[in-house]
């Protein structure tokens, strides 16, 4: 891999130079208060930003937040992120009210050496996500004008063919930031020759989102443990009734085929926590996976399943986990996710947690982040990496 990284840039010297950093500051915000509920992605980019600040660069940070539709939308403003970033860096961060307009221009021009600015949400501009190369390119030209060099540290967005990820690096000397470098190093350990047994735990709500990664992983893993909303489509394929649980009817046959293809590799829940409704205070019970009542829905894996998954994980030497095992945001349905997470921390294995939701679960459940080998900042990005897909953001750095 011929990617130049931040150390190469620092070795060139950046004092007084403008460095445009693409970060993934797409953090979850509280719907009511607009406050940042998990600042993991902001903290993850600090090593790169601090190194540039120390070296005297004029640091211009850009990011997306949420999915605004190509025009300014106050609920997706990065302003609160600028505040938090400043607190974490221990120095104020100048905030531009637009991405490439007058405010951005004067903010960048006003930067002193070692200062940091954050531009407003990239996705307030149509060109960022446009499928049209010319439209994307025109926006990339405007962004690239703010930097003498470009650093990509937005691992969570490297799977997007967006202007700031894919087109800006074609216009500026480009380097991988510390986070992108570390993520790629870790994930390549999983795609290379992982120490065995290699056990993967997948959860989350939809099989259709995970199908490609299941297909890609099935031949390589020793064990694939499936929980979360997606397990019910597998249980249905085993011939069980799933009540009113999440079910992707058009995926049942596919799930059946996957289980046939790798007999004994896929482990499904043997018991589930079912409830009367999708609510934190809904009446609930644990039932066998083949005894889900027709009027109830499964919201978590049961304790016997947790014990079985924990036993498989305790043997593992390499673990990848993506997706919660149940509705962990509701205390009554958090035990499956907590149990699996704890089993991962206890295993004598190299463990990688992928995905915004699983990373947020680790922190929300108060688990010690340092007892995992690596917590990826990328959800879709880490899955697509494991699928072996070409990631536009990484490919752009290689060129
Ligand atoms: C994410 O949260 O998955 C990344 O920030 C990418 O966001 P996106 O899925 O909206 O492109
Ligand atoms: Mg996503």
Short mmCIF file of C-alpha atoms and ligand atoms in Angstrom, two decimals:
data_model
loop_
_atom_site.label_atom_id
_atom_site.label_comp_id
_atom_site.label_asym_id
_atom_site.label_seq_id
_atom_site.Cartn_x
_atom_site.Cartn_y
_atom_site.Cartn_z
CA UNK A 1 0.00 0.00 0.00
CA UNK A 2 1.54 3.24 -1.12
CA UNK A 3 -0.31 5.66 1.10
CA UNK A 4 1.57 8.60 2.54
CA UNK A 5 0.50 9.42 6.06
CA UNK A 6 0.55 12.27 8.53
CA UNK A 7 4.16 11.59 9.54
CA UNK A 8 5.25 12.10 5.94
CA UNK A 9 3.44 15.43 5.89
CA UNK A 10 4.91 16.49 9.24
CA UNK A 11 8.37 15.55 7.98
CA UNK A 12 7.86 17.95 5.07
CA UNK A 13 7.06 20.68 7.59
CA UNK A 14 3.64 22.28 7.89
CA UNK A 15 4.35 25.43 9.84
CA UNK A 16 2.31 28.25 8.30
CA UNK A 17 0.76 25.90 5.71
CA UNK A 18 -2.98 25.37 5.44
CA UNK A 19 -3.91 21.72 5.97
CA UNK A 20 -7.44 20.69 5.02
CA UNK A 21 -8.53 17.77 7.22
CA UNK A 22 -11.58 15.70 6.32
CA UNK A 23 -12.92 14.34 9.61
CA UNK A 24 -16.02 12.30 10.39
CA UNK A 25 -17.62 14.43 13.09
CA UNK A 26 -21.02 12.87 12.41
CA UNK A 27 -21.89 12.48 16.10
CA UNK A 28 -25.29 11.61 17.54
CA UNK A 29 -27.27 14.60 18.83
CA UNK A 30 -30.09 14.57 21.37
CA UNK A 31 -33.31 15.13 19.42
CA UNK A 32 -34.76 17.46 22.04
CA UNK A 33 -31.78 19.48 23.23
CA UNK A 34 -29.46 19.16 20.22
CA UNK A 35 -26.63 18.24 22.59
CA UNK A 36 -23.92 15.79 21.56
CA UNK A 37 -24.75 12.44 23.16
CA UNK A 38 -21.53 10.61 22.23
CA UNK A 39 -18.34 12.47 21.33
CA UNK A 40 -16.30 9.37 20.46
CA UNK A 41 -15.80 10.44 16.85
CA UNK A 42 -14.55 13.88 17.92
CA UNK A 43 -12.04 12.35 20.33
CA UNK A 44 -10.91 9.89 17.68
CA UNK A 45 -9.60 12.64 15.42
CA UNK A 46 -7.73 14.56 18.14
CA UNK A 47 -4.33 12.85 17.64
CA UNK A 48 -4.20 14.07 14.04
CA UNK A 49 -5.44 17.57 14.82
CA UNK A 50 -3.17 18.03 17.83
CA UNK A 51 -0.12 16.94 15.87
CA UNK A 52 -0.90 19.50 13.16
CA UNK A 53 -1.54 22.22 15.73
CA UNK A 54 1.77 21.50 17.48
CA UNK A 55 3.56 21.64 14.15
CA UNK A 56 2.15 25.12 13.50
CA UNK A 57 -0.23 24.32 10.66
CA UNK A 58 -3.33 26.34 9.88
CA UNK A 59 -5.83 23.53 10.31
CA UNK A 60 -9.06 23.65 8.31
CA UNK A 61 -11.43 20.87 9.36
CA UNK A 62 -14.44 19.77 7.32
CA UNK A 63 -17.08 17.10 7.98
CA UNK A 64 -20.64 16.04 7.33
CA UNK A 65 -23.28 15.66 10.04
CA UNK A 66 -26.44 13.66 9.42
CA UNK A 67 -28.07 13.61 6.04
CA UNK A 68 -29.22 17.13 5.10
CA UNK A 69 -30.40 17.41 1.51
CA UNK A 70 -27.78 19.60 -0.14
CA UNK A 71 -28.93 22.86 1.47
CA UNK A 72 -28.41 24.51 4.87
CA UNK A 73 -30.57 22.97 7.59
CA UNK A 74 -30.01 24.31 11.12
CA UNK A 75 -30.69 20.98 12.86
CA UNK A 76 -27.59 19.58 11.15
CA UNK A 77 -25.27 22.48 11.90
CA UNK A 78 -21.75 21.59 13.06
CA UNK A 79 -21.67 24.57 15.42
CA UNK A 80 -22.08 22.47 18.61
CA UNK A 81 -19.29 20.22 17.37
CA UNK A 82 -16.95 23.21 17.00
CA UNK A 83 -17.59 24.01 20.66
CA UNK A 84 -16.89 20.48 21.84
CA UNK A 85 -13.82 20.17 19.62
CA UNK A 86 -12.44 23.37 21.10
CA UNK A 87 -12.96 22.04 24.64
CA UNK A 88 -11.16 18.81 23.81
CA UNK A 89 -8.29 20.56 22.03
CA UNK A 90 -8.01 23.11 24.82
CA UNK A 91 -8.11 26.01 22.36
CA UNK A 92 -11.02 27.75 20.64
CA UNK A 93 -12.03 26.50 17.21
CA UNK A 94 -13.11 29.15 14.71
CA UNK A 95 -16.44 28.24 13.13
CA UNK A 96 -17.40 29.16 9.57
CA UNK A 97 -21.12 29.73 8.99
CA UNK A 98 -20.88 28.18 5.53
CA UNK A 99 -18.72 25.56 3.86
CA UNK A 100 -17.11 27.35 0.92
CA UNK A 101 -18.72 30.81 0.99
CA UNK A 102 -17.67 34.21 2.34
CA UNK A 103 -17.67 33.10 5.97
CA UNK A 104 -15.48 30.09 5.20
CA UNK A 105 -13.07 32.22 3.14
CA UNK A 106 -12.62 34.87 5.81
CA UNK A 107 -12.37 32.26 8.57
CA UNK A 108 -9.59 30.42 6.75
CA UNK A 109 -7.81 33.68 5.88
CA UNK A 110 -7.95 34.71 9.53
CA UNK A 111 -6.21 31.59 10.84
CA UNK A 112 -2.90 32.05 12.62
CA UNK A 113 -0.29 29.28 12.70
CA UNK A 114 -1.42 26.46 15.01
CA UNK A 115 -5.08 27.52 14.92
CA UNK A 116 -8.04 25.35 13.98
CA UNK A 117 -11.20 26.23 12.02
CA UNK A 118 -14.24 24.08 11.34
CA UNK A 119 -16.28 24.62 8.20
CA UNK A 120 -20.07 24.23 8.23
CA UNK A 121 -21.59 20.87 7.20
CA UNK A 122 -20.28 19.65 3.83
CA UNK A 123 -23.69 18.22 2.97
CA UNK A 124 -25.25 21.69 3.00
CA UNK A 125 -23.83 21.75 -0.54
CA UNK A 126 -25.28 19.65 -3.38
CA UNK A 127 -21.85 19.04 -4.85
CA UNK A 128 -20.63 17.00 -1.85
CA UNK A 129 -22.76 13.91 -2.49
CA UNK A 130 -23.59 14.48 -6.16
CA UNK A 131 -23.40 11.50 -8.51
CA UNK A 132 -22.39 13.91 -11.26
CA UNK A 133 -18.59 14.05 -11.54
CA UNK A 134 -18.62 17.64 -12.79
CA UNK A 135 -20.84 18.92 -10.00
CA UNK A 136 -18.78 17.06 -7.39
CA UNK A 137 -15.58 18.27 -8.98
CA UNK A 138 -16.67 21.91 -8.91
CA UNK A 139 -17.35 21.66 -5.18
CA UNK A 140 -14.06 19.84 -4.65
CA UNK A 141 -12.28 22.74 -6.40
CA UNK A 142 -13.77 25.19 -3.90
CA UNK A 143 -12.81 23.04 -0.92
CA UNK A 144 -9.32 22.33 -2.20
CA UNK A 145 -8.72 26.10 -2.42
CA UNK A 146 -8.65 26.12 1.41
CA UNK A 147 -5.66 23.80 1.71
CA UNK A 148 -2.06 23.41 0.66
CA UNK A 149 -2.30 19.76 1.68
CA UNK A 150 -5.15 17.35 2.45
CA UNK A 151 -5.40 14.83 5.27
CA UNK A 152 -8.17 12.24 5.35
CA UNK A 153 -9.00 11.17 8.88
CA UNK A 154 -12.69 10.45 8.23
CA UNK A 155 -12.61 6.68 8.39
CA UNK A 156 -16.39 6.52 8.90
CA UNK A 157 -16.88 8.11 5.48
CA UNK A 158 -14.20 6.41 3.33
CA UNK A 159 -16.84 4.21 1.72
CA UNK A 160 -18.59 7.28 0.27
CA UNK A 161 -17.70 8.57 -3.18
CA UNK A 162 -18.18 12.15 -2.04
CA UNK A 163 -16.34 15.30 -3.07
CA UNK A 164 -14.48 15.78 0.22
CA UNK A 165 -13.49 12.11 0.38
CA UNK A 166 -12.87 11.15 -3.22
CA UNK A 167 -12.29 14.30 -5.30
CA UNK A 168 -10.35 16.68 -3.05
CA UNK A 169 -7.38 14.27 -2.70
CA UNK A 170 -7.03 14.29 -6.49
CA UNK A 171 -6.45 18.06 -6.26
CA UNK A 172 -3.99 18.34 -3.34
CA UNK A 173 -1.00 16.47 -1.92
CA UNK A 174 -2.85 13.88 0.19
CA UNK A 175 -2.11 11.94 3.36
CA UNK A 176 -3.88 9.48 5.64
CA UNK A 177 -4.47 10.74 9.16
CA UNK A 178 -3.65 8.74 12.29
CA UNK A 179 -7.18 7.41 12.67
CA UNK A 180 -7.56 6.23 9.09
CA UNK A 181 -4.15 4.59 9.29
CA UNK A 182 -4.96 2.75 12.53
CA UNK A 183 -8.40 1.63 11.30
CA UNK A 184 -6.93 0.20 8.10
CA UNK A 185 -4.11 -1.53 10.00
CA UNK A 186 -6.56 -3.16 12.40
CA UNK A 187 -9.12 -4.22 9.81
CA UNK A 188 -6.44 -5.62 7.53
CA UNK A 189 -5.48 -7.94 10.39
CA UNK A 190 -8.98 -9.38 10.13
CA UNK A 191 -8.93 -9.79 6.35
CA UNK A 192 -5.37 -11.11 6.31
CA UNK A 193 -4.80 -14.25 8.34
CA UNK A 194 -6.61 -13.76 11.64
CA UNK A 195 -5.57 -15.93 14.53
CA UNK A 196 -8.13 -18.72 15.02
CA UNK A 197 -10.75 -19.35 16.13
CA UNK A 198 -12.12 -16.23 14.44
CA UNK A 199 -15.58 -15.47 15.80
CA UNK A 200 -17.86 -12.78 14.39
CA UNK A 201 -20.92 -11.45 16.21
CA UNK A 202 -23.50 -9.64 14.11
CA UNK A 203 -26.60 -7.85 15.30
CA UNK A 204 -28.64 -4.85 14.30
CA UNK A 205 -32.04 -4.73 12.75
CA UNK A 206 -31.72 -5.70 9.11
CA UNK A 207 -30.32 -8.80 7.43
CA UNK A 208 -30.42 -6.96 4.11
CA UNK A 209 -27.83 -4.45 5.44
CA UNK A 210 -25.52 -7.27 6.52
CA UNK A 211 -26.03 -9.74 3.71
CA UNK A 212 -22.92 -8.75 1.76
CA UNK A 213 -20.68 -8.97 4.80
CA UNK A 214 -22.16 -12.33 5.86
CA UNK A 215 -21.51 -13.69 2.36
CA UNK A 216 -17.94 -12.40 2.49
CA UNK A 217 -17.20 -13.60 6.02
CA UNK A 218 -18.85 -17.00 5.97
CA UNK A 219 -15.98 -18.82 4.25
CA UNK A 220 -13.34 -17.23 6.54
CA UNK A 221 -14.85 -17.25 10.02
CA UNK A 222 -14.99 -20.21 12.38
CA UNK A 223 -18.18 -19.08 14.04
CA UNK A 224 -20.85 -16.50 13.17
CA UNK A 225 -23.13 -15.54 16.06
CA UNK A 226 -26.33 -13.76 15.08
CA UNK A 227 -28.52 -11.68 17.37
CA UNK A 228 -30.41 -8.39 17.14
CA UNK A 229 -33.51 -7.78 15.07
CA UNK A 230 -32.01 -9.65 12.15
CA UNK A 231 -32.01 -13.00 14.01
CA UNK A 232 -35.76 -13.38 13.54
CA UNK A 233 -35.48 -13.75 9.79
CA UNK A 234 -32.97 -16.56 10.41
CA UNK A 235 -35.23 -18.15 13.04
CA UNK A 236 -38.09 -18.00 10.54
CA UNK A 237 -35.86 -19.76 8.01
CA UNK A 238 -35.30 -22.48 10.61
CA UNK A 239 -39.07 -22.96 10.61
CA UNK A 240 -39.90 -21.10 13.83
CA UNK A 241 -42.75 -18.63 14.24
CA UNK A 242 -41.52 -15.19 15.27
CA UNK A 243 -44.73 -13.46 16.35
CA UNK A 244 -44.67 -9.75 15.58
CA UNK A 245 -40.85 -9.53 15.71
CA UNK A 246 -38.92 -7.76 12.96
CA UNK A 247 -39.03 -9.97 9.89
CA UNK A 248 -37.72 -9.47 6.37
CA UNK A 249 -39.95 -11.92 4.51
CA UNK A 250 -38.08 -11.60 1.25
CA UNK A 251 -34.84 -12.59 2.98
CA UNK A 252 -36.05 -15.82 4.60
CA UNK A 253 -34.97 -18.02 1.71
CA UNK A 254 -31.55 -16.32 1.53
CA UNK A 255 -31.01 -16.89 5.26
CA UNK A 256 -31.93 -20.55 4.82
CA UNK A 257 -29.38 -20.88 2.02
CA UNK A 258 -26.66 -19.26 4.11
CA UNK A 259 -27.23 -21.74 6.95
CA UNK A 260 -27.16 -24.67 4.53
CA UNK A 261 -23.97 -23.45 2.94
CA UNK A 262 -22.06 -23.43 6.21
CA UNK A 263 -23.55 -26.09 8.44
CA UNK A 264 -22.76 -25.57 12.11
CA UNK A 265 -21.00 -22.24 11.60
CA UNK A 266 -23.95 -19.95 12.21
CA UNK A 267 -25.18 -19.80 15.83
CA UNK A 268 -28.68 -18.43 16.40
CA UNK A 269 -30.47 -17.55 19.64
CA UNK A 270 -32.00 -20.46 21.55
CA UNK A 271 -34.07 -18.11 23.71
CA UNK A 272 -35.35 -14.59 23.30
CA UNK A 273 -36.87 -11.84 25.43
CA UNK A 274 -40.33 -11.10 24.05
CA UNK A 275 -42.51 -8.11 24.90
CA UNK A 276 -46.08 -6.95 24.35
CA UNK A 277 -44.91 -3.77 22.66
CA UNK A 278 -41.83 -1.83 21.58
CA UNK A 279 -41.65 0.23 24.77
CA UNK A 280 -39.28 0.48 27.75
CA UNK A 281 -42.01 -0.50 30.21
CA UNK A 282 -43.70 -3.21 28.10
CA UNK A 283 -44.49 -6.50 29.87
CA UNK A 284 -41.82 -9.03 28.84
CA UNK A 285 -40.70 -12.64 29.35
CA UNK A 286 -37.98 -14.98 28.19
CA UNK A 287 -39.18 -17.78 25.90
CA UNK A 288 -37.46 -20.50 23.86
CA UNK A 289 -36.65 -19.40 20.29
CA UNK A 290 -39.14 -21.96 18.99
CA UNK A 291 -41.88 -20.73 21.31
CA UNK A 292 -42.42 -17.06 20.45
CA UNK A 293 -46.14 -16.28 21.01
CA UNK A 294 -47.93 -14.95 17.91
CA UNK A 295 -48.86 -11.59 19.50
CA UNK A 296 -45.45 -10.73 21.01
CA UNK A 297 -42.20 -9.42 19.59
CA UNK A 298 -38.59 -10.29 20.40
CA UNK A 299 -36.51 -7.35 21.64
CA UNK A 300 -33.40 -9.09 22.97
CA UNK A 301 -31.57 -12.41 23.02
CA UNK A 302 -32.17 -14.49 26.17
CA UNK A 303 -29.76 -15.54 28.94
CA UNK A 304 -29.19 -19.06 27.60
CA UNK A 305 -28.20 -17.57 24.27
CA UNK A 306 -25.85 -15.13 26.00
CA UNK A 307 -24.23 -18.07 27.81
CA UNK A 308 -23.81 -19.99 24.54
CA UNK A 309 -22.41 -16.97 22.70
CA UNK A 310 -20.09 -16.25 25.65
CA UNK A 311 -18.79 -19.83 25.53
CA UNK A 312 -18.00 -19.50 21.82
CA UNK A 313 -16.34 -16.13 22.40
CA UNK A 314 -14.23 -17.45 25.26
CA UNK A 315 -12.51 -19.82 22.78
CA UNK A 316 -11.85 -17.11 20.21
CA UNK A 317 -8.47 -15.61 19.35
CA UNK A 318 -9.94 -13.00 16.99
CA UNK A 319 -13.33 -11.33 17.37
CA UNK A 320 -15.27 -8.85 15.26
CA UNK A 321 -18.54 -7.47 16.60
CA UNK A 322 -21.02 -5.28 14.75
CA UNK A 323 -24.55 -4.46 15.85
CA UNK A 324 -26.41 -4.62 19.16
CA UNK A 325 -28.06 -7.88 20.27
CA UNK A 326 -31.27 -6.17 21.34
CA UNK A 327 -32.85 -2.80 21.99
CA UNK A 328 -30.06 -1.82 24.41
CA UNK A 329 -31.37 1.75 24.70
CA UNK A 330 -34.17 0.28 26.88
CA UNK A 331 -32.83 -1.20 30.12
CA UNK A 332 -35.16 -4.21 29.98
CA UNK A 333 -33.66 -5.26 26.64
CA UNK A 334 -30.01 -4.39 27.18
CA UNK A 335 -28.82 -7.63 28.83
CA UNK A 336 -28.02 -9.43 25.59
CA UNK A 337 -25.81 -6.62 24.28
CA UNK A 338 -24.17 -6.17 27.68
CA UNK A 339 -23.58 -9.92 28.09
CA UNK A 340 -21.99 -10.30 24.68
CA UNK A 341 -19.89 -7.16 25.14
CA UNK A 342 -18.64 -8.40 28.51
CA UNK A 343 -17.82 -11.81 27.06
CA UNK A 344 -15.76 -10.08 24.37
CA UNK A 345 -13.82 -8.08 26.94
CA UNK A 346 -13.07 -11.28 28.91
CA UNK A 347 -11.89 -13.30 25.93
CA UNK A 348 -8.17 -13.67 25.42
CA UNK A 349 -8.57 -12.43 21.87
CA UNK A 350 -7.85 -9.53 19.56
CA UNK A 351 -11.28 -7.86 19.47
CA UNK A 352 -12.62 -5.25 17.11
CA UNK A 353 -15.91 -3.43 17.60
CA UNK A 354 -17.26 -1.97 14.37
CA UNK A 355 -20.12 0.37 13.85
CA UNK A 356 -21.51 3.51 15.34
CA UNK A 357 -24.26 1.64 17.22
CA UNK A 358 -22.05 -0.99 18.81
CA UNK A 359 -19.45 1.60 19.76
CA UNK A 360 -22.16 3.78 21.27
CA UNK A 361 -23.53 0.71 23.10
CA UNK A 362 -20.11 0.04 24.63
CA UNK A 363 -20.01 3.57 26.01
CA UNK A 364 -23.71 3.80 26.94
CA UNK A 365 -23.45 0.55 28.94
CA UNK A 366 -20.48 1.98 30.80
CA UNK A 367 -18.05 -0.68 29.58
CA UNK A 368 -14.35 0.00 29.62
CA UNK A 369 -13.37 0.96 26.07
CA UNK A 370 -9.77 -0.01 26.69
CA UNK A 371 -10.69 -3.67 27.24
CA UNK A 372 -11.45 -3.97 23.53
CA UNK A 373 -8.61 -4.28 21.05
CA UNK A 374 -10.06 -1.59 18.81
CA UNK A 375 -13.32 0.32 18.57
CA UNK A 376 -13.86 1.37 14.98
CA UNK A 377 -15.41 4.74 14.21
CA UNK A 378 -16.82 3.32 10.99
CA UNK A 379 -20.05 1.38 10.66
CA UNK A 380 -20.70 0.99 6.96
CA UNK A 381 -17.03 1.68 6.27
CA UNK A 382 -15.72 -1.18 8.42
CA UNK A 383 -18.27 -3.60 6.98
CA UNK A 384 -17.42 -2.65 3.41
CA UNK A 385 -13.73 -3.00 4.22
CA UNK A 386 -14.33 -6.54 5.51
CA UNK A 387 -16.39 -7.29 2.40
CA UNK A 388 -13.25 -6.56 0.41
CA UNK A 389 -14.82 -3.69 -1.49
CA UNK A 390 -12.74 -0.85 -2.92
CA UNK A 391 -13.32 2.14 -0.67
CA UNK A 392 -13.30 5.40 -2.68
CA UNK A 393 -11.62 7.35 0.14
CA UNK A 394 -8.79 4.83 0.54
CA UNK A 395 -8.34 4.38 -3.21
CA UNK A 396 -8.04 8.16 -3.56
CA UNK A 397 -5.20 8.21 -1.00
CA UNK A 398 -3.36 5.43 -2.82
CA UNK A 399 -3.21 7.34 -6.10
C1 LIG B 1 -21.82 7.09 9.45
O1 LIG B 1 -22.28 7.56 10.48
O2 LIG B 1 -22.11 5.96 9.03
C2 LIG B 1 -20.81 7.89 8.68
O3 LIG B 1 -20.61 9.14 9.27
C3 LIG B 1 -21.26 8.04 7.26
O4 LIG B 1 -22.51 8.68 7.22
P1 LIG B 1 -23.53 8.33 6.07
O5 LIG B 1 -23.94 6.90 6.27
O6 LIG B 1 -24.66 9.30 6.22
O7 LIG B 1 -22.81 8.50 4.75
MG1 LIG B 2 -24.11 5.11 8.01
#
